[in-house]
CSV table of C-alpha atoms in Angstrom, one decimal:
chain,number,residue,atom,x,y,z
A,994,MET,CA,0.0,0.0,0.0
A,995,SER,CA,2.4,2.6,-1.1
A,996,SER,CA,2.8,4.8,-4.1
A,997,LYS,CA,6.1,4.7,-5.9
A,998,GLY,CA,6.6,6.4,-9.2
A,999,GLY,CA,3.0,7.3,-9.7
A,1000,ILE,CA,1.6,3.8,-9.5
A,1001,VAL,CA,-0.2,2.8,-6.4
A,1002,THR,CA,0.8,-0.6,-5.1
A,1003,PHE,CA,-1.4,-2.9,-3.0
A,1004,GLU,CA,-0.5,-6.2,-1.5
A,1005,GLY,CA,-2.4,-9.4,-1.3
A,1006,HIS,CA,-5.8,-10.5,-2.5
A,1007,ARG,CA,-7.8,-8.5,0.0
A,1008,ASN,CA,-10.6,-6.3,-1.5
A,1009,PHE,CA,-9.5,-7.3,-5.0
A,1010,ARG,CA,-12.7,-6.1,-6.7
A,1011,LEU,CA,-12.9,-2.9,-4.7
A,1012,ARG,CA,-9.3,-1.9,-5.5
A,1013,LEU,CA,-9.9,-2.3,-9.2
A,1014,ILE,CA,-13.1,-0.4,-9.1
A,1015,ILE,CA,-11.7,2.6,-7.2
A,1016,SER,CA,-8.7,2.5,-9.6
A,1017,THR,CA,-11.2,2.8,-12.5
A,1018,LEU,CA,-13.2,5.5,-10.9
A,1019,ALA,CA,-10.1,7.5,-9.9
A,1020,GLY,CA,-8.5,6.8,-13.3
A,1021,LYS,CA,-5.2,5.9,-11.7
A,1022,PRO,CA,-3.2,2.7,-12.5
A,1023,ILE,CA,-2.6,0.2,-9.7
A,1024,LYS,CA,-0.3,-2.7,-9.1
A,1025,ILE,CA,-1.3,-5.5,-6.9
A,1026,ASN,CA,1.5,-7.9,-5.9
A,1027,LYS,CA,1.9,-10.9,-3.6
A,1028,ILE,CA,-1.5,-12.3,-4.5
A,1029,ARG,CA,-1.7,-15.5,-2.5
A,1030,SER,CA,2.1,-15.8,-2.9
A,1031,ASN,CA,2.2,-18.1,0.2
A,1032,ASP,CA,-0.7,-20.2,-0.8
A,1033,VAL,CA,-0.5,-23.8,-2.1
A,1034,ASN,CA,-2.2,-22.5,-5.3
A,1035,PRO,CA,-0.6,-19.1,-5.7
A,1036,GLY,CA,-1.9,-16.3,-7.8
A,1037,LEU,CA,-5.3,-15.2,-9.2
A,1038,LYS,CA,-8.3,-17.5,-9.0
A,1039,ASP,CA,-10.6,-18.2,-11.9
A,1040,HIS,CA,-13.3,-15.8,-10.7
A,1041,GLU,CA,-10.7,-13.0,-10.3
A,1042,VAL,CA,-9.5,-13.4,-13.8
A,1043,SER,CA,-13.1,-13.5,-15.0
A,1044,PHE,CA,-13.8,-10.3,-13.1
A,1045,LEU,CA,-10.8,-8.6,-14.8
A,1046,ARG,CA,-12.3,-9.7,-18.2
A,1047,LEU,CA,-15.6,-8.2,-17.2
A,1048,LEU,CA,-13.9,-5.0,-16.2
A,1049,GLU,CA,-12.1,-4.9,-19.5
A,1050,SER,CA,-15.3,-5.3,-21.4
A,1051,VAL,CA,-17.2,-2.5,-19.7
A,1052,THR,CA,-14.3,-0.1,-20.1
A,1053,ASN,CA,-12.4,1.2,-23.1
A,1054,GLY,CA,-8.7,1.3,-23.1
A,1055,SER,CA,-8.0,-0.7,-20.0
A,1056,HIS,CA,-4.7,-2.4,-19.9
A,1057,ILE,CA,-4.1,-5.4,-17.8
A,1058,GLU,CA,-0.8,-7.2,-17.2
A,1059,ILE,CA,-0.6,-10.4,-15.3
A,1060,SER,CA,2.7,-11.8,-14.2
A,1061,TYR,CA,3.7,-15.3,-15.2
A,1062,THR,CA,2.8,-16.8,-11.8
A,1063,GLY,CA,-0.3,-14.7,-11.5
A,1064,THR,CA,0.8,-13.2,-8.2
A,1065,THR,CA,1.2,-9.7,-9.6
A,1066,ILE,CA,-1.1,-7.6,-11.8
A,1067,ILE,CA,-0.8,-4.1,-13.2
A,1068,PHE,CA,-4.1,-2.5,-14.1
A,1069,ARG,CA,-4.3,0.7,-16.1
A,1070,PRO,CA,-7.9,1.8,-16.2
A,1071,GLY,CA,-9.6,3.1,-19.3
A,1072,ILE,CA,-12.9,5.0,-19.4
A,1073,ILE,CA,-16.1,3.4,-18.4
A,1074,ILE,CA,-18.2,2.8,-21.5
A,1075,GLY,CA,-20.8,0.2,-20.4
A,1076,GLY,CA,-22.9,-1.3,-23.2
A,1077,GLU,CA,-24.7,-4.5,-23.8
A,1078,ILE,CA,-22.7,-7.5,-22.7
A,1079,THR,CA,-23.2,-11.1,-21.7
A,1080,HIS,CA,-20.8,-12.3,-19.1
A,1081,ASN,CA,-20.4,-16.0,-18.3
A,1082,CYS,CA,-19.4,-16.3,-14.6
A,1083,PRO,CA,-17.3,-19.3,-13.5
A,1084,ASN,CA,-19.0,-21.7,-11.1
A,1085,THR,CA,-16.7,-20.9,-8.2
A,1086,LYS,CA,-18.5,-17.7,-7.4
A,1087,THR,CA,-22.1,-16.5,-7.6
A,1088,VAL,CA,-23.2,-13.9,-10.1
A,1089,GLY,CA,-23.5,-11.4,-7.2
A,1090,TYR,CA,-19.7,-11.3,-7.0
A,1091,PHE,CA,-19.6,-9.8,-10.5
A,1092,ILE,CA,-22.8,-7.7,-10.3
A,1093,GLU,CA,-22.0,-5.9,-7.0
A,1094,PRO,CA,-18.9,-4.0,-8.3
A,1095,MET,CA,-20.7,-3.0,-11.5
A,1096,LEU,CA,-23.1,-0.9,-9.3
A,1097,TYR,CA,-20.2,1.4,-8.6
A,1098,LEU,CA,-19.4,1.9,-12.3
A,1099,ALA,CA,-22.8,1.8,-14.1
A,1100,PRO,CA,-24.2,5.2,-13.2
A,1101,PHE,CA,-21.0,7.0,-14.3
A,1102,SER,CA,-20.6,5.3,-17.6
A,1103,LYS,CA,-20.6,6.7,-21.1
A,1104,ASN,CA,-23.4,4.4,-22.2
A,1105,LYS,CA,-26.1,2.6,-20.3
A,1106,PHE,CA,-25.2,-0.7,-18.7
A,1107,SER,CA,-27.1,-3.7,-19.8
A,1108,ILE,CA,-25.3,-6.9,-18.7
A,1109,ILE,CA,-26.6,-10.4,-18.6
A,1110,PHE,CA,-24.8,-12.5,-16.1
A,1111,LYS,CA,-24.9,-16.3,-16.5
A,1112,GLY,CA,-23.9,-18.7,-13.8
A,1113,ILE,CA,-24.8,-19.6,-10.2
A,1114,THR,CA,-27.3,-17.2,-8.6
A,1115,THR,CA,-27.0,-18.7,-5.1
A,1116,SER,CA,-24.5,-20.9,-3.3
A,1117,GLU,CA,-24.2,-21.8,0.4
A,1118,ARG,CA,-20.4,-21.7,0.1
A,1119,SER,CA,-20.1,-18.3,-1.4
A,1120,LYS,CA,-20.3,-15.3,0.9
A,1121,ASP,CA,-21.2,-13.0,-1.9
A,1122,ALA,CA,-24.4,-11.0,-2.6
A,1123,THR,CA,-27.3,-12.9,-3.9
A,1124,PRO,CA,-29.6,-11.1,-6.5
A,1125,GLU,CA,-32.0,-10.6,-3.6
A,1126,SER,CA,-29.7,-8.6,-1.4
A,1127,ILE,CA,-28.6,-6.5,-4.4
A,1128,LYS,CA,-32.2,-5.8,-5.3
A,1129,TRP,CA,-33.3,-5.1,-1.7
A,1130,GLY,CA,-30.2,-3.7,-0.1
A,1131,LEU,CA,-28.0,-2.0,-2.6
A,1132,ILE,CA,-30.2,-0.6,-5.3
A,1133,PRO,CA,-32.5,1.3,-2.9
A,1134,LEU,CA,-29.3,2.7,-1.3
A,1135,MET,CA,-28.2,3.9,-4.7
A,1136,GLU,CA,-31.5,5.8,-5.1
A,1137,LYS,CA,-30.5,7.8,-2.0
A,1138,PHE,CA,-27.5,9.0,-3.9
A,1139,GLY,CA,-29.6,10.0,-6.9
A,1140,VAL,CA,-29.1,6.9,-9.0
A,1141,ARG,CA,-32.6,5.9,-10.0
A,1142,GLU,CA,-33.7,3.4,-12.6
A,1143,VAL,CA,-31.3,0.6,-11.8
A,1144,SER,CA,-33.0,-2.7,-12.0
A,1145,LEU,CA,-32.0,-6.3,-11.7
A,1146,TYR,CA,-34.1,-9.1,-13.2
A,1147,ILE,CA,-33.8,-12.7,-12.4
A,1148,LEU,CA,-34.4,-14.4,-15.7
A,1149,LYS,CA,-33.4,-17.9,-14.5
A,1150,ARG,CA,-32.3,-19.1,-11.1
A,1151,GLY,CA,-29.4,-21.4,-10.8
A,1152,SER,CA,-28.3,-23.0,-7.5
A,1153,ALA,CA,-24.8,-24.3,-6.9
A,1154,PRO,CA,-23.0,-26.4,-8.0
A,1155,ILE,CA,-24.1,-26.5,-11.6
A,1156,GLY,CA,-26.0,-23.2,-11.8
A,1157,GLY,CA,-27.6,-22.3,-15.1
A,1158,GLY,CA,-29.0,-19.0,-13.8
A,1159,GLU,CA,-29.4,-15.8,-15.7
A,1160,VAL,CA,-29.6,-12.3,-14.2
A,1161,HIS,CA,-30.0,-9.1,-16.1
A,1162,LEU,CA,-28.6,-5.8,-14.7
A,1163,LEU,CA,-29.9,-2.7,-16.3
A,1164,CYS,CA,-28.8,0.8,-15.4
A,1165,ASN,CA,-30.8,3.5,-17.1
A,1166,SER,CA,-29.7,6.6,-15.3
A,1167,LEU,CA,-26.4,8.2,-16.0
A,1168,ILE,CA,-25.5,10.9,-13.6
A,1169,PRO,CA,-22.4,13.2,-13.3
A,1170,GLN,CA,-21.8,12.3,-9.7
A,1171,PRO,CA,-23.7,11.0,-6.6
A,1172,LEU,CA,-25.6,13.5,-4.5
A,1173,THR,CA,-24.1,14.7,-1.3
A,1174,ILE,CA,-25.8,12.9,1.5
A,1175,HIS,CA,-26.7,14.1,5.0
A,1176,ALA,CA,-28.0,11.2,7.0
A,1177,LEU,CA,-28.0,12.0,10.7
A,1178,ASP,CA,-30.8,10.1,12.1
A,1179,VAL,CA,-30.7,6.4,12.9
A,1180,PRO,CA,-33.9,5.1,11.4
A,1181,LYS,CA,-36.5,3.0,13.1
A,1182,PHE,CA,-37.6,0.0,11.2
A,1183,SER,CA,-41.3,-0.3,10.6
A,1184,ALA,CA,-41.6,-3.5,8.6
A,1185,ILE,CA,-39.6,-6.6,7.8
A,1186,ARG,CA,-40.0,-8.0,4.3
A,1187,GLY,CA,-38.3,-10.9,2.6
A,1188,VAL,CA,-38.2,-13.4,-0.1
A,1189,SER,CA,-38.0,-17.1,0.4
A,1190,TYR,CA,-37.0,-18.9,-2.8
A,1191,SER,CA,-36.3,-22.4,-4.0
A,1192,THR,CA,-35.2,-24.2,-7.2
A,1193,ARG,CA,-35.9,-27.8,-8.0
A,1194,VAL,CA,-37.0,-28.8,-4.5
A,1195,SER,CA,-40.4,-29.4,-2.9
A,1196,PRO,CA,-42.4,-26.1,-2.8
A,1197,SER,CA,-43.1,-26.7,0.9
A,1198,MET,CA,-39.4,-25.8,1.6
A,1199,VAL,CA,-40.1,-22.1,1.1
A,1200,ASN,CA,-43.0,-22.1,3.6
A,1201,ARG,CA,-40.9,-23.9,6.1
A,1202,MET,CA,-38.2,-21.3,5.8
A,1203,ILE,CA,-40.8,-18.6,6.3
A,1204,ASP,CA,-42.2,-20.3,9.4
A,1205,GLY,CA,-38.7,-20.5,10.9
A,1206,ALA,CA,-38.0,-16.8,10.3
A,1207,ARG,CA,-41.5,-15.7,11.4
A,1208,ASN,CA,-41.2,-17.3,14.8
A,1209,VAL,CA,-38.0,-15.3,15.5
A,1210,LEU,CA,-39.3,-12.1,14.1
A,1211,ARG,CA,-42.8,-12.1,15.8
A,1212,PRO,CA,-41.7,-10.5,19.1
A,1213,THR,CA,-40.3,-7.5,17.2
A,1214,GLY,CA,-43.9,-6.3,16.9
A,1215,VAL,CA,-43.5,-5.0,13.4
A,1216,GLU,CA,-45.2,-6.2,10.3
A,1217,VAL,CA,-43.5,-9.2,8.8
A,1218,ASN,CA,-44.2,-10.0,5.2
A,1219,ILE,CA,-42.2,-12.7,3.5
A,1220,THR,CA,-42.9,-13.7,-0.1
A,1221,ALA,CA,-42.7,-17.3,-1.3
A,1222,ASP,CA,-40.9,-17.6,-4.6
A,1223,VAL,CA,-40.8,-21.1,-6.0
A,1224,TRP,CA,-39.1,-21.7,-9.3
A,1225,ARG,CA,-39.7,-24.8,-11.4
A,1226,GLY,CA,-39.0,-26.2,-14.8
A,1227,GLU,CA,-36.7,-24.7,-17.3
A,1228,ASN,CA,-36.0,-21.5,-15.5
A,1229,SER,CA,-35.0,-23.0,-12.2
A,1230,GLY,CA,-31.5,-23.9,-13.3
A,1231,LYS,CA,-29.8,-27.3,-13.0
A,1232,SER,CA,-29.4,-27.9,-9.3
A,1233,PRO,CA,-31.7,-28.0,-6.3
A,1234,GLY,CA,-31.4,-25.3,-3.7
A,1235,PHE,CA,-33.2,-22.9,-1.4
A,1236,GLY,CA,-32.6,-19.7,0.5
A,1237,ILE,CA,-34.1,-16.7,2.2
A,1238,CYS,CA,-33.3,-13.0,2.2
A,1239,LEU,CA,-34.8,-10.7,4.9
A,1240,VAL,CA,-34.9,-6.9,4.9
A,1241,ALA,CA,-35.8,-4.5,7.6
A,1242,GLU,CA,-37.3,-1.3,6.1
A,1243,SER,CA,-37.8,2.1,7.6
A,1244,LYS,CA,-40.3,4.7,6.4
A,1245,LYS,CA,-37.6,6.8,4.9
A,1246,GLY,CA,-36.4,3.9,2.7
A,1247,TRP,CA,-33.3,2.8,4.6
A,1248,ARG,CA,-32.9,-0.9,4.7
A,1249,ILE,CA,-30.9,-3.6,6.4
A,1250,VAL,CA,-30.4,-7.0,4.9
A,1251,ALA,CA,-29.5,-10.5,6.0
A,1252,GLU,CA,-29.5,-13.6,3.8
A,1253,GLY,CA,-28.7,-17.2,3.8
A,1254,VAL,CA,-28.8,-20.2,1.5
A,1255,GLY,CA,-29.6,-23.7,2.6
A,1256,ALA,CA,-26.8,-26.3,2.6
A,1257,ALA,CA,-27.3,-29.8,1.3
A,1258,GLY,CA,-29.1,-31.8,4.0
A,1259,GLY,CA,-29.9,-28.7,6.0
A,1260,LEU,CA,-33.4,-28.0,7.4
A,1261,PRO,CA,-35.3,-25.1,5.9
A,1262,GLU,CA,-36.6,-24.1,9.3
A,1263,ASP,CA,-33.0,-23.8,10.6
A,1264,ILE,CA,-31.9,-21.5,7.7
A,1265,GLY,CA,-35.0,-19.3,8.2
A,1266,GLU,CA,-34.3,-19.1,11.9
A,1267,THR,CA,-30.6,-18.4,11.5
A,1268,VAL,CA,-31.2,-15.6,8.9
A,1269,ALA,CA,-33.8,-14.0,11.1
A,1270,TYR,CA,-31.4,-13.9,14.1
A,1271,GLN,CA,-28.7,-12.6,11.8
A,1272,LEU,CA,-31.1,-9.8,10.8
A,1273,LEU,CA,-31.7,-8.9,14.4
A,1274,GLU,CA,-28.0,-8.9,15.0
A,1275,GLU,CA,-27.3,-6.8,12.0
A,1276,ILE,CA,-29.9,-4.3,13.2
A,1277,SER,CA,-28.5,-4.2,16.7
A,1278,ARG,CA,-25.0,-3.5,15.5
A,1279,SER,CA,-25.8,-1.1,12.6
A,1280,GLY,CA,-26.4,2.5,12.2
A,1281,ILE,CA,-28.3,3.6,9.2
A,1282,VAL,CA,-27.1,0.8,7.0
A,1283,GLY,CA,-25.7,-2.6,7.5
A,1284,MET,CA,-22.1,-3.7,7.2
A,1285,SER,CA,-22.5,-5.0,3.7
A,1286,GLN,CA,-23.9,-1.7,2.5
A,1287,LEU,CA,-21.3,0.5,4.1
A,1288,GLN,CA,-18.8,0.1,1.3
A,1289,LEU,CA,-21.2,1.5,-1.3
A,1290,VAL,CA,-22.0,4.5,0.9
A,1291,LEU,CA,-18.4,5.4,1.5
A,1292,ILE,CA,-17.4,5.2,-2.2
A,1293,TYR,CA,-20.4,7.1,-3.3
A,1294,MET,CA,-19.7,9.8,-0.7
A,1295,THR,CA,-16.1,10.0,-1.8
A,1296,ILE,CA,-16.8,10.5,-5.4
A,1297,GLY,CA,-19.5,13.1,-4.7
A,1298,LYS,CA,-19.4,16.8,-5.3
A,1299,GLU,CA,-16.8,18.9,-3.5
A,1300,ASP,CA,-18.9,19.2,-0.4
A,1301,VAL,CA,-18.9,17.5,2.9
A,1302,GLY,CA,-21.4,14.7,3.3
A,1303,ARG,CA,-22.4,13.3,6.7
A,1304,PHE,CA,-23.5,9.8,7.6
A,1305,LYS,CA,-24.2,8.2,10.9
A,1306,ILE,CA,-22.8,4.8,11.7
A,1307,ALA,CA,-22.7,2.5,14.7
A,1308,ASN,CA,-19.4,2.3,16.6
A,1309,SER,CA,-19.5,-1.4,16.2
A,1310,GLN,CA,-19.3,-0.9,12.5
A,1311,ILE,CA,-15.8,0.5,12.8
A,1312,ASP,CA,-13.9,-2.7,12.4
A,1313,GLU,CA,-10.9,-4.1,10.6
A,1314,GLU,CA,-12.7,-4.3,7.3
A,1315,PHE,CA,-13.8,-0.7,7.6
A,1316,ILE,CA,-10.3,0.5,8.1
A,1317,TRP,CA,-9.0,-1.5,5.2
A,1318,LEU,CA,-11.7,0.1,3.1
A,1319,LEU,CA,-10.8,3.7,4.3
A,1320,ARG,CA,-7.2,3.1,3.7
A,1321,ASP,CA,-7.8,1.8,0.1
A,1322,ILE,CA,-9.9,4.8,-0.6
A,1323,LYS,CA,-7.3,7.2,0.7
A,1324,GLU,CA,-4.6,5.5,-1.3
A,1325,LEU,CA,-6.4,6.3,-4.6
A,1326,PHE,CA,-8.5,9.3,-4.0
A,1327,GLY,CA,-6.5,11.0,-1.3
A,1328,THR,CA,-9.6,11.7,0.9
A,1329,GLU,CA,-9.7,11.1,4.6
A,1330,VAL,CA,-12.8,10.4,6.6
A,1331,PHE,CA,-13.4,12.2,9.8
A,1332,ILE,CA,-15.1,10.2,12.5
A,1333,LYS,CA,-16.7,12.1,15.4
A,1334,GLU,CA,-17.8,9.9,18.2
A,1335,GLU,CA,-21.2,11.2,19.3
A,1336,ASP,CA,-22.0,8.8,22.1
A,1337,GLU,CA,-21.2,5.3,23.1
A,1338,ASN,CA,-23.2,3.8,20.3
A,1339,TYR,CA,-23.0,6.0,17.3
A,1340,SER,CA,-20.5,8.1,15.4
A,1341,LEU,CA,-20.8,10.6,12.6
A,1342,LEU,CA,-18.7,10.2,9.5
A,1343,SER,CA,-17.8,13.3,7.5
A,1344,VAL,CA,-16.5,12.8,4.0
A,1345,LYS,CA,-15.5,15.4,1.5
A,1346,GLY,CA,-16.3,14.5,-2.1
A,1347,ILE,CA,-13.5,14.7,-4.6
A,1348,GLY,CA,-15.6,16.5,-7.2
A,1349,PHE,CA,-15.6,13.5,-9.5
A,1350,THR,CA,-17.3,13.9,-12.9
A,1351,SER,CA,-18.5,10.9,-14.9
A,1352,VAL,CA,-17.0,10.3,-18.4
A,1353,SER,CA,-20.4,10.7,-20.0
A,1354,LYS,CA,-20.5,14.3,-19.0
A,1355,LYS,CA,-16.8,15.0,-19.7
A,1356,ILE,CA,-17.1,13.9,-23.3
A,1357,ALA,CA,-20.6,15.3,-24.2
B,997,LEU,CA,-7.4,-4.3,36.3
B,998,LYS,CA,-5.6,-1.5,34.6
B,999,GLY,CA,-8.9,-0.6,33.0
B,1000,SER,CA,-9.0,3.0,34.0
B,1001,ALA,CA,-5.4,3.7,33.0
B,1002,ILE,CA,-5.9,2.8,29.4
B,1003,ARG,CA,-5.2,5.7,27.1
B,1004,LYS,CA,-8.2,6.5,25.0
B,1005,TRP,CA,-7.0,6.8,21.4
B,1006,ASP,CA,-8.5,9.1,18.9
B,1007,ILE,CA,-9.7,6.9,16.1
B,1008,ASN,CA,-8.9,9.6,13.5
B,1009,LYS,CA,-5.3,9.6,14.4
B,1010,LEU,CA,-5.0,5.9,14.0
B,1011,LEU,CA,-7.1,5.3,10.9
B,1012,TYR,CA,-4.5,6.3,8.3
B,1013,LEU,CA,-1.3,5.1,10.0
B,1014,ASN,CA,-0.4,2.5,7.5
B,1015,ASN,CA,2.3,1.0,9.8
B,1016,ILE,CA,-0.4,-0.1,12.3
B,1017,ASP,CA,-2.3,-3.1,11.3
B,1018,PRO,CA,-6.1,-2.4,11.2
B,1019,SER,CA,-6.8,-5.1,13.8
B,1020,ASP,CA,-4.4,-3.3,16.1
B,1021,VAL,CA,-6.1,0.0,15.4
B,1022,ILE,CA,-9.4,-1.4,16.6
B,1023,LYS,CA,-7.8,-2.9,19.7
B,1024,ARG,CA,-6.2,0.3,20.7
B,1025,TRP,CA,-9.2,2.4,20.0
B,1026,ARG,CA,-11.5,0.1,21.9
B,1027,GLY,CA,-8.9,0.0,24.7
B,1028,GLU,CA,-8.7,-3.8,24.5
B,1029,ASN,CA,-4.9,-3.8,24.3
B,1030,GLU,CA,-3.7,-3.3,27.9
B,1031,ASP,CA,0.0,-3.2,27.3
B,1032,ASP,CA,0.2,-1.2,24.0
B,1033,GLU,CA,3.0,0.9,25.4
B,1034,GLU,CA,5.1,-2.2,25.9
B,1035,GLU,CA,4.3,-3.6,22.6
B,1036,GLU,CA,5.8,-0.7,20.8
B,1037,ASP,CA,9.2,-1.4,22.4
B,1038,ILE,CA,9.4,-4.9,21.2
B,1039,GLU,CA,7.9,-4.1,17.9
B,1040,ASP,CA,10.6,-5.4,15.7
B,1041,GLU,CA,10.6,-9.1,16.5
B,1042,GLU,CA,7.1,-9.3,17.7
B,1043,GLU,CA,5.7,-7.7,14.6
B,1044,GLU,CA,7.6,-9.8,12.3
B,1045,ASN,CA,6.4,-12.9,14.0
B,1046,PHE,CA,2.9,-11.6,13.9
B,1047,PHE,CA,2.9,-10.8,10.3
B,1048,THR,CA,4.2,-14.1,9.1
B,1049,LYS,CA,1.6,-15.9,11.1
B,1050,LYS,CA,-1.1,-13.6,9.8
B,1051,ASN,CA,-0.1,-14.1,6.2
B,1052,SER,CA,-0.4,-17.9,6.3
B,1053,ASN,CA,-3.9,-17.4,7.7
B,1054,ASP,CA,-4.9,-14.9,5.2
B,1055,ALA,CA,-3.6,-16.9,2.3
B,1056,SER,CA,-6.5,-19.3,2.2
B,1057,ALA,CA,-9.2,-17.0,3.5
B,1058,ASP,CA,-11.5,-15.2,1.2
B,1059,LEU,CA,-11.0,-11.5,1.9
B,1060,ASP,CA,-13.3,-10.2,-0.7
B,1061,THR,CA,-16.8,-11.0,0.4
B,1062,PHE,CA,-20.1,-9.2,0.7
B,1063,GLN,CA,-21.8,-10.8,3.6
B,1064,PRO,CA,-20.5,-9.9,7.0
B,1065,THR,CA,-19.6,-12.6,9.5
B,1066,TYR,CA,-22.0,-13.3,12.3
B,1067,PRO,CA,-21.6,-15.0,15.7
B,1068,SER,CA,-22.8,-18.5,15.8
B,1069,ILE,CA,-26.5,-19.2,16.0
B,1070,GLU,CA,-26.2,-20.3,19.6
B,1071,ILE,CA,-24.7,-17.0,20.7
B,1072,LEU,CA,-27.4,-15.1,18.7
B,1073,LYS,CA,-30.2,-17.1,20.3
B,1074,GLN,CA,-28.9,-16.4,23.7
B,1075,LYS,CA,-28.4,-12.7,23.0
B,1076,PHE,CA,-31.9,-12.2,21.9
B,1077,SER,CA,-33.9,-14.9,23.7
B,1078,SER,CA,-33.0,-14.1,27.3
B,1079,GLU,CA,-34.4,-10.6,26.9
B,1080,THR,CA,-37.5,-11.4,24.9
B,1081,VAL,CA,-40.9,-12.2,26.1
B,1082,GLU,CA,-39.8,-12.9,29.6
B,1083,GLU,CA,-42.7,-11.4,31.3
B,1084,GLU,CA,-45.4,-12.2,28.8
B,1085,ASN,CA,-48.2,-10.8,30.9
B,1086,SER,CA,-46.8,-7.4,31.2
B,1087,ASP,CA,-48.3,-5.2,28.5
B,1088,GLU,CA,-45.1,-3.3,27.8
B,1089,GLU,CA,-43.0,-6.4,27.3
B,1090,TYR,CA,-45.6,-8.0,25.0
B,1091,GLU,CA,-45.7,-4.9,22.9
B,1092,ASN,CA,-42.0,-4.4,22.5
B,1093,GLY,CA,-40.6,-7.9,22.3
B,1094,TYR,CA,-36.8,-7.7,22.0
B,1095,LYS,CA,-35.7,-5.3,24.7
B,1096,SER,CA,-32.3,-4.5,23.2
B,1097,LEU,CA,-33.8,-3.7,19.9
B,1098,LYS,CA,-36.7,-1.6,21.2
B,1099,SER,CA,-35.2,1.6,20.0
B,1100,ARG,CA,-34.7,0.3,16.5
B,1101,PHE,CA,-38.3,-0.7,15.7
B,1102,LEU,CA,-41.2,1.6,15.0
B,1103,VAL,CA,-44.2,-0.2,16.5
B,1104,ALA,CA,-47.7,1.2,16.5
B,1105,PRO,CA,-49.1,1.5,20.0
B,1106,LYS,CA,-51.5,-1.2,21.0
B,1107,LEU,CA,-55.1,-0.7,20.0
B,1108,ASN,CA,-56.6,-1.3,23.5
B,1109,SER,CA,-54.6,1.4,25.1
B,1110,ASN,CA,-55.5,4.4,23.1
B,1111,GLU,CA,-57.2,4.2,19.7
B,1112,ASP,CA,-56.5,7.7,18.4
B,1113,GLY,CA,-53.1,8.1,20.1
B,1114,ASP,CA,-50.0,9.4,18.4
B,1115,GLU,CA,-48.6,7.4,15.6
B,1116,ASN,CA,-45.2,7.3,17.3
B,1117,ASP,CA,-43.6,9.0,14.4
């Protein structure tokens, strides 16, 4: 994590996608070395190479150099152009792994993004976003920053290990930069919604998951509304699977998400119950948004107008990952976040935007 | 315990010191590290040991994920269940359920108490 001779250098495979994304947004080349250099299988993994290819196809003029052993890459970003693309994702990661970083680029592109991702939509082994959590957790958050008209359609579901799913990401709004945000109040959640989905298993599974989750959520006293979404036939992919995604919603549109996917041989009641408890835990340790959404908030705040945005977080959200993220942002954008501890539970983040302008506005 | 003697670090000063590992930043800021003064003295060998150990752990871990990690289900159950509907007869308890989360949910007041009461907005 040092900059020598104009190129910013990172070490290791941590935050791989994030670093490439902020490099693209900042328009600065980066070098990542020592990627799994101590591992039995050193170097980039399949999904990381696939992600690099995706990044290459949504940009124009990107230049990627990968060392012979795959442990070092140099990435020189081009401009974000978007377009209509189909991306085949490897079966080691879910499509969410590839969709999530696209949300950072899509609104600031030259052309609209319309990408079809083919691969696994859900997997119990992958800790990546499912299409549900992107739809319920990240896209509403983008609206807060002025990015409207982003939609995600699940055309086909595909559970691990074989997959066969298809998801369509469409971003129709191109904006010069995200709005400056001032979120000072910790919201109260008035409803809990969710989707319980299954592919190629008995339809009773989704209801059993819902029952498990409901039992845990009932004492909260808020309205609980979980939709059953059973997929059959051609569009349900090639493998059996089931999962649930729960969302706590406030009246102002802030959301906190928890999700889980059933493992082979696991009971649907258990997964419903676990995810419900995880949602409660996430609410109890979060400020305005959950841990998984914080990264989007910080990046969008950083690339905003040259104005100070404010955002309230819980003190428990300041963890190791959070610091890694802040350091990576500083490395490329040069901005520092100021944290003001307000009381024992909450802190206020102040971030000054860098005055970023999207390529669509620069050229036109 | 030396609890009261722990120096309270300003998080803003620690955040961008790249020579301090993020996990250490958190420890110092939360005041969990009791002998942080001492540690700095023996930084050289300690830190080297620490880093090599850490690297071998990191090598296989996936450090690029979306979902946060949660405590095990048993811990979560305990955290939320002991405080739940303990006194089910009490109106207040029944209405609010999870005590620790009371401030985070917007619950309409019960109908029998006051029909046209405030909406709790």
